[in-house]
Amino acid sequence: MDFDFDRLEDRRNTGSLKWDVKENELPLWVADMDFKTAPAVTRAVMERASRGIFGYEIVPEEWYEAYERWWQNRHQFHIQREWLIFCTGVVPAVSCAVKRMTNTGDNIVVQTPVYDIFFHSIENHGRHVLENRLKYEGGEYSIDFDDLEEKLSHPQTTMMILCNPHNPVGKIWSRKELARIGQLCKKHHVFVLSDEIHCDLTAPGFEYIPFASASDICAGISMTCISASKAFNLAGMQSAAVVIPDEGLRQKMERGLNSDEIAEPGSFAVTAVTAAFNEGEEWLESLRQYLQENKKLVRDFLAAEVPELMVVSGPATYLLWLDCDRITNDAGRLCEFIREETGLYLSSGSQYRGNGASFMRMNTACPRARLEDALNRLNQGVQAFKTANFTNV
Ligand SMILES: Cc1ncc(COP(=O)(O)O)c(C=O)c1O
C-alpha cells in the first residue's frame, strides 16, 4: 500500500504548538511531524469517537499485548506484562522518576548535548544536572567513559538519564556501550532512566538496542520510557509506557506515577496506541524510507550549496544536527538571524548544552516540497549572515 507523505497539510490555526508562528514562518523546530498518522490509527480513533461516551478509562489487556508484541517482534526484547505501567507521557514519567528516585540536592547525570527538557525536570525539582559531555571528534560523537565514571562516582550522584537513541545527535548506542553504562551505574549505585521514545525512527537497516536488554545488570537497575508518540506522531494523545523489570523499583515508581495522577489514560490514548502497534507497521516502514530520503536531500543540498554547514547526525530520529562552527560559534544568534531574515525556524543547539552552542537542530519530518523550501531559506539566511559579517571566521 502507498502512503502519501508528500501531501502538504495546512496546520496553521489548528492549535498546533509547532505551527503557532507568524504567517511567513516555516517551523522545523519541535519534534513533531507534518504527516498525518497511520490511517489505521485515525480509523480506530474515529470509531472510538463515534461511541460518544468518554468516561473514565482502564488500561485493557490489549494495551499490554500490543507493547509486548511490538518489542518482541521489532526489538527482540521480551517485556513481561507486569513490568509495564501506563503513563500520560515520557516527560511526566521523567519528572516523576526524578522526584521519586532521588532527593533534593542530588546529582543526575545526562550526556550532553541532549534533549533539553531533561534539564528542566531535574532543575525544577532542586536536583543538579551533572553533564557527561559527549566527545566530539572528526564529526562523530562518542561517550567519554572516564568522565562518566568520575561523574557517577560522586557520592551525591543517584540517577542517570540516558537518551537511547540520542536526541539531538541521532546516535544509536551499541549493546557494548549500554552494557558498560549499566555496569558503571551498578558499581556506583546509580539508577538509570532510559528514554527510548525515538527508538522506532531509525534509518532502514539500523536497529536500536533496548537498554534493559543489554545485560541483566541493565535490566535490574533501570526504568525505560517507551511510546508510540514519536514514530506515529501521537504526542497530543498523551500516552507512554514505563518498563521496570525490578519489582522493588517498580513498586516505588508505581506509587509515584499514581500519586502524581499520571497513570490513567484519556479516552483515545489506548485506542490510538494499540492501533499503531497492531496495524501500523507497514506505514512505519514507508515513513522510515521517506525520512531517510529527506535526510539525504538535506545532506546533498548542504554539501553542494552550504558546505560550511556540516551534518553530523547518526542513523536515528528525523532530527538533523548541523555543525555551524565554520560560520559562527553562536548558534542562537544564527538561528534568530535566519528566522528574522527568511522565516525558517530551527532550534538553536545551545539549549541542549554540551557543545551545542555551535549547532542547529533541524526537523526533517515534513513533505519534501516543504523541506526544499526550508533548504532554500537556510541557504539564503546563511549567505545573508555571512554578508552581514557576523561570522567568526
Ligand atoms: C528524548 C525525548 N523524550 C521525550 C519527549 C517528549 O515525550 P512526551 O511527549 O511523551 O512527554 C521528546 C520529544 O521530543 C524527546 O525528544
PDB file of C-alpha atoms in Angstrom, residues 85-202:
ATOM      1  CA  ILE A  85       2.918   0.663  33.500  1.00  0.00           C
ATOM      2  CA  PHE A  86       0.829   3.194  31.572  1.00  0.00           C
ATOM      3  CA  CYS A  87       1.844   6.843  31.883  1.00  0.00           C
ATOM      4  CA  THR A  88       0.483  10.004  30.262  1.00  0.00           C
ATOM      5  CA  GLY A  89       3.816  10.811  28.592  1.00  0.00           C
ATOM      6  CA  VAL A  90       7.552  10.336  28.729  1.00  0.00           C
ATOM      7  CA  VAL A  91       8.221  13.784  30.202  1.00  0.00           C
ATOM      8  CA  PRO A  92       5.723  13.245  33.047  1.00  0.00           C
ATOM      9  CA  ALA A  93       7.443   9.889  33.748  1.00  0.00           C
ATOM     10  CA  VAL A  94      10.885  11.503  33.751  1.00  0.00           C
ATOM     11  CA  SER A  95       9.785  14.236  36.167  1.00  0.00           C
ATOM     12  CA  CYS A  96       8.120  11.697  38.404  1.00  0.00           C
ATOM     13  CA  ALA A  97      11.237   9.490  38.460  1.00  0.00           C
ATOM     14  CA  VAL A  98      13.408  12.469  39.371  1.00  0.00           C
ATOM     15  CA  LYS A  99      11.165  13.145  42.364  1.00  0.00           C
ATOM     16  CA  ARG A 100      10.751   9.526  43.424  1.00  0.00           C
ATOM     17  CA  MET A 101      14.194   8.045  42.848  1.00  0.00           C
ATOM     18  CA  THR A 102      16.383  10.938  44.049  1.00  0.00           C
ATOM     19  CA  ASN A 103      16.457  13.545  46.822  1.00  0.00           C
ATOM     20  CA  THR A 104      16.683  17.311  46.687  1.00  0.00           C
ATOM     21  CA  GLY A 105      20.283  18.328  46.032  1.00  0.00           C
ATOM     22  CA  ASP A 106      21.267  15.032  44.343  1.00  0.00           C
ATOM     23  CA  ASN A 107      23.195  14.948  41.079  1.00  0.00           C
ATOM     24  CA  ILE A 108      21.649  13.472  37.953  1.00  0.00           C
ATOM     25  CA  VAL A 109      23.973  12.623  35.057  1.00  0.00           C
ATOM     26  CA  VAL A 110      22.974  13.420  31.476  1.00  0.00           C
ATOM     27  CA  GLN A 111      25.015  13.106  28.287  1.00  0.00           C
ATOM     28  CA  THR A 112      25.095  16.482  26.619  1.00  0.00           C
ATOM     29  CA  PRO A 113      24.154  17.833  24.149  1.00  0.00           C
ATOM     30  CA  VAL A 114      20.794  16.241  24.972  1.00  0.00           C
ATOM     31  CA  TYR A 115      17.004  16.772  24.945  1.00  0.00           C
ATOM     32  CA  ASP A 116      16.620  19.981  26.931  1.00  0.00           C
ATOM     33  CA  ILE A 117      13.522  19.015  28.926  1.00  0.00           C
ATOM     34  CA  PHE A 118      15.726  16.681  30.986  1.00  0.00           C
ATOM     35  CA  PHE A 119      17.397  19.772  32.452  1.00  0.00           C
ATOM     36  CA  HIS A 120      14.031  21.281  33.393  1.00  0.00           C
ATOM     37  CA  SER A 121      12.798  18.061  35.005  1.00  0.00           C
ATOM     38  CA  ILE A 122      15.988  17.913  37.062  1.00  0.00           C
ATOM     39  CA  GLU A 123      16.412  21.574  37.978  1.00  0.00           C
ATOM     40  CA  ASN A 124      12.715  22.315  38.602  1.00  0.00           C
ATOM     41  CA  HIS A 125      12.899  19.765  41.394  1.00  0.00           C
ATOM     42  CA  GLY A 126      16.025  21.157  43.015  1.00  0.00           C
ATOM     43  CA  ARG A 127      18.410  18.483  41.729  1.00  0.00           C
ATOM     44  CA  HIS A 128      21.692  19.210  39.924  1.00  0.00           C
ATOM     45  CA  VAL A 129      22.495  18.416  36.299  1.00  0.00           C
ATOM     46  CA  LEU A 130      25.877  16.733  36.017  1.00  0.00           C
ATOM     47  CA  GLU A 131      26.984  16.822  32.395  1.00  0.00           C
ATOM     48  CA  ASN A 132      28.845  13.870  30.951  1.00  0.00           C
ATOM     49  CA  ARG A 133      29.695  15.720  27.741  1.00  0.00           C
ATOM     50  CA  LEU A 134      29.763  13.525  24.694  1.00  0.00           C
ATOM     51  CA  LYS A 135      33.155  13.560  22.954  1.00  0.00           C
ATOM     52  CA  TYR A 136      33.065  15.219  19.554  1.00  0.00           C
ATOM     53  CA  GLU A 137      35.904  14.251  17.238  1.00  0.00           C
ATOM     54  CA  GLY A 138      36.063  14.267  13.455  1.00  0.00           C
ATOM     55  CA  GLY A 139      32.347  14.960  13.147  1.00  0.00           C
ATOM     56  CA  GLU A 140      31.398  11.974  15.390  1.00  0.00           C
ATOM     57  CA  TYR A 141      30.048  11.802  18.906  1.00  0.00           C
ATOM     58  CA  SER A 142      31.058   9.128  21.401  1.00  0.00           C
ATOM     59  CA  ILE A 143      30.808   8.522  25.136  1.00  0.00           C
ATOM     60  CA  ASP A 144      33.628   9.709  27.382  1.00  0.00           C
ATOM     61  CA  PHE A 145      33.585   6.746  29.778  1.00  0.00           C
ATOM     62  CA  ASP A 146      36.340   8.072  32.058  1.00  0.00           C
ATOM     63  CA  ASP A 147      34.397  11.241  32.629  1.00  0.00           C
ATOM     64  CA  LEU A 148      31.186   9.234  33.023  1.00  0.00           C
ATOM     65  CA  GLU A 149      32.709   7.114  35.778  1.00  0.00           C
ATOM     66  CA  GLU A 150      34.017  10.199  37.542  1.00  0.00           C
ATOM     67  CA  LYS A 151      30.518  11.762  37.487  1.00  0.00           C
ATOM     68  CA  LEU A 152      28.817   8.532  38.578  1.00  0.00           C
ATOM     69  CA  SER A 153      31.247   8.030  41.453  1.00  0.00           C
ATOM     70  CA  HIS A 154      30.332  11.344  43.073  1.00  0.00           C
ATOM     71  CA  PRO A 155      28.593  10.392  46.346  1.00  0.00           C
ATOM     72  CA  GLN A 156      25.624  12.600  45.567  1.00  0.00           C
ATOM     73  CA  THR A 157      25.006  11.138  42.097  1.00  0.00           C
ATOM     74  CA  THR A 158      21.955   8.894  42.328  1.00  0.00           C
ATOM     75  CA  MET A 159      20.483   8.811  38.821  1.00  0.00           C
ATOM     76  CA  MET A 160      21.454   8.914  35.159  1.00  0.00           C
ATOM     77  CA  ILE A 161      19.099   9.806  32.322  1.00  0.00           C
ATOM     78  CA  LEU A 162      20.102   8.120  29.104  1.00  0.00           C
ATOM     79  CA  CYS A 163      18.697   9.067  25.705  1.00  0.00           C
ATOM     80  CA  ASN A 164      18.647   5.901  23.565  1.00  0.00           C
ATOM     81  CA  PRO A 165      18.678   6.603  20.630  1.00  0.00           C
ATOM     82  CA  HIS A 166      20.048  10.037  21.306  1.00  0.00           C
ATOM     83  CA  ASN A 167      18.219  13.295  20.609  1.00  0.00           C
ATOM     84  CA  PRO A 168      19.681  15.511  19.130  1.00  0.00           C
ATOM     85  CA  VAL A 169      22.784  13.750  17.766  1.00  0.00           C
ATOM     86  CA  GLY A 170      20.908  10.749  16.318  1.00  0.00           C
ATOM     87  CA  LYS A 171      23.278   8.099  17.714  1.00  0.00           C
ATOM     88  CA  ILE A 172      22.126   4.547  18.323  1.00  0.00           C
ATOM     89  CA  TRP A 173      24.100   3.287  21.318  1.00  0.00           C
ATOM     90  CA  SER A 174      25.593  -0.191  20.875  1.00  0.00           C
ATOM     91  CA  ARG A 175      24.939  -3.155  23.143  1.00  0.00           C
ATOM     92  CA  LYS A 176      28.532  -2.898  24.377  1.00  0.00           C
ATOM     93  CA  GLU A 177      28.192   0.782  25.248  1.00  0.00           C
ATOM     94  CA  LEU A 178      24.876   0.196  27.009  1.00  0.00           C
ATOM     95  CA  ALA A 179      26.209  -2.760  28.990  1.00  0.00           C
ATOM     96  CA  ARG A 180      29.217  -0.664  30.055  1.00  0.00           C
ATOM     97  CA  ILE A 181      26.955   2.154  31.208  1.00  0.00           C
ATOM     98  CA  GLY A 182      24.917  -0.397  33.171  1.00  0.00           C
ATOM     99  CA  GLN A 183      27.999  -1.879  34.774  1.00  0.00           C
ATOM    100  CA  LEU A 184      29.333   1.549  35.846  1.00  0.00           C
ATOM    101  CA  CYS A 185      25.959   2.630  37.202  1.00  0.00           C
ATOM    102  CA  LYS A 186      25.602  -0.592  39.170  1.00  0.00           C
ATOM    103  CA  LYS A 187      29.096  -0.152  40.597  1.00  0.00           C
ATOM    104  CA  HIS A 188      28.257   3.348  41.804  1.00  0.00           C
ATOM    105  CA  HIS A 189      24.656   2.623  42.893  1.00  0.00           C
ATOM    106  CA  VAL A 190      23.123   4.865  40.266  1.00  0.00           C
ATOM    107  CA  PHE A 191      19.586   4.304  38.957  1.00  0.00           C
ATOM    108  CA  VAL A 192      19.190   4.592  35.155  1.00  0.00           C
ATOM    109  CA  LEU A 193      16.233   6.044  33.300  1.00  0.00           C
ATOM    110  CA  SER A 194      16.492   5.195  29.615  1.00  0.00           C
ATOM    111  CA  ASP A 195      14.340   7.429  27.405  1.00  0.00           C
ATOM    112  CA  GLU A 196      13.697   5.387  24.248  1.00  0.00           C
ATOM    113  CA  ILE A 197      10.954   7.495  22.690  1.00  0.00           C
ATOM    114  CA  HIS A 198      12.796   7.772  19.334  1.00  0.00           C
ATOM    115  CA  CYS A 199      13.567   4.038  19.063  1.00  0.00           C
ATOM    116  CA  ASP A 200      11.282   3.253  16.125  1.00  0.00           C
ATOM    117  CA  LEU A 201      12.667   6.047  13.991  1.00  0.00           C
ATOM    118  CA  THR A 202      15.934   4.525  12.906  1.00  0.00           C
TER     119      THR A 202
END
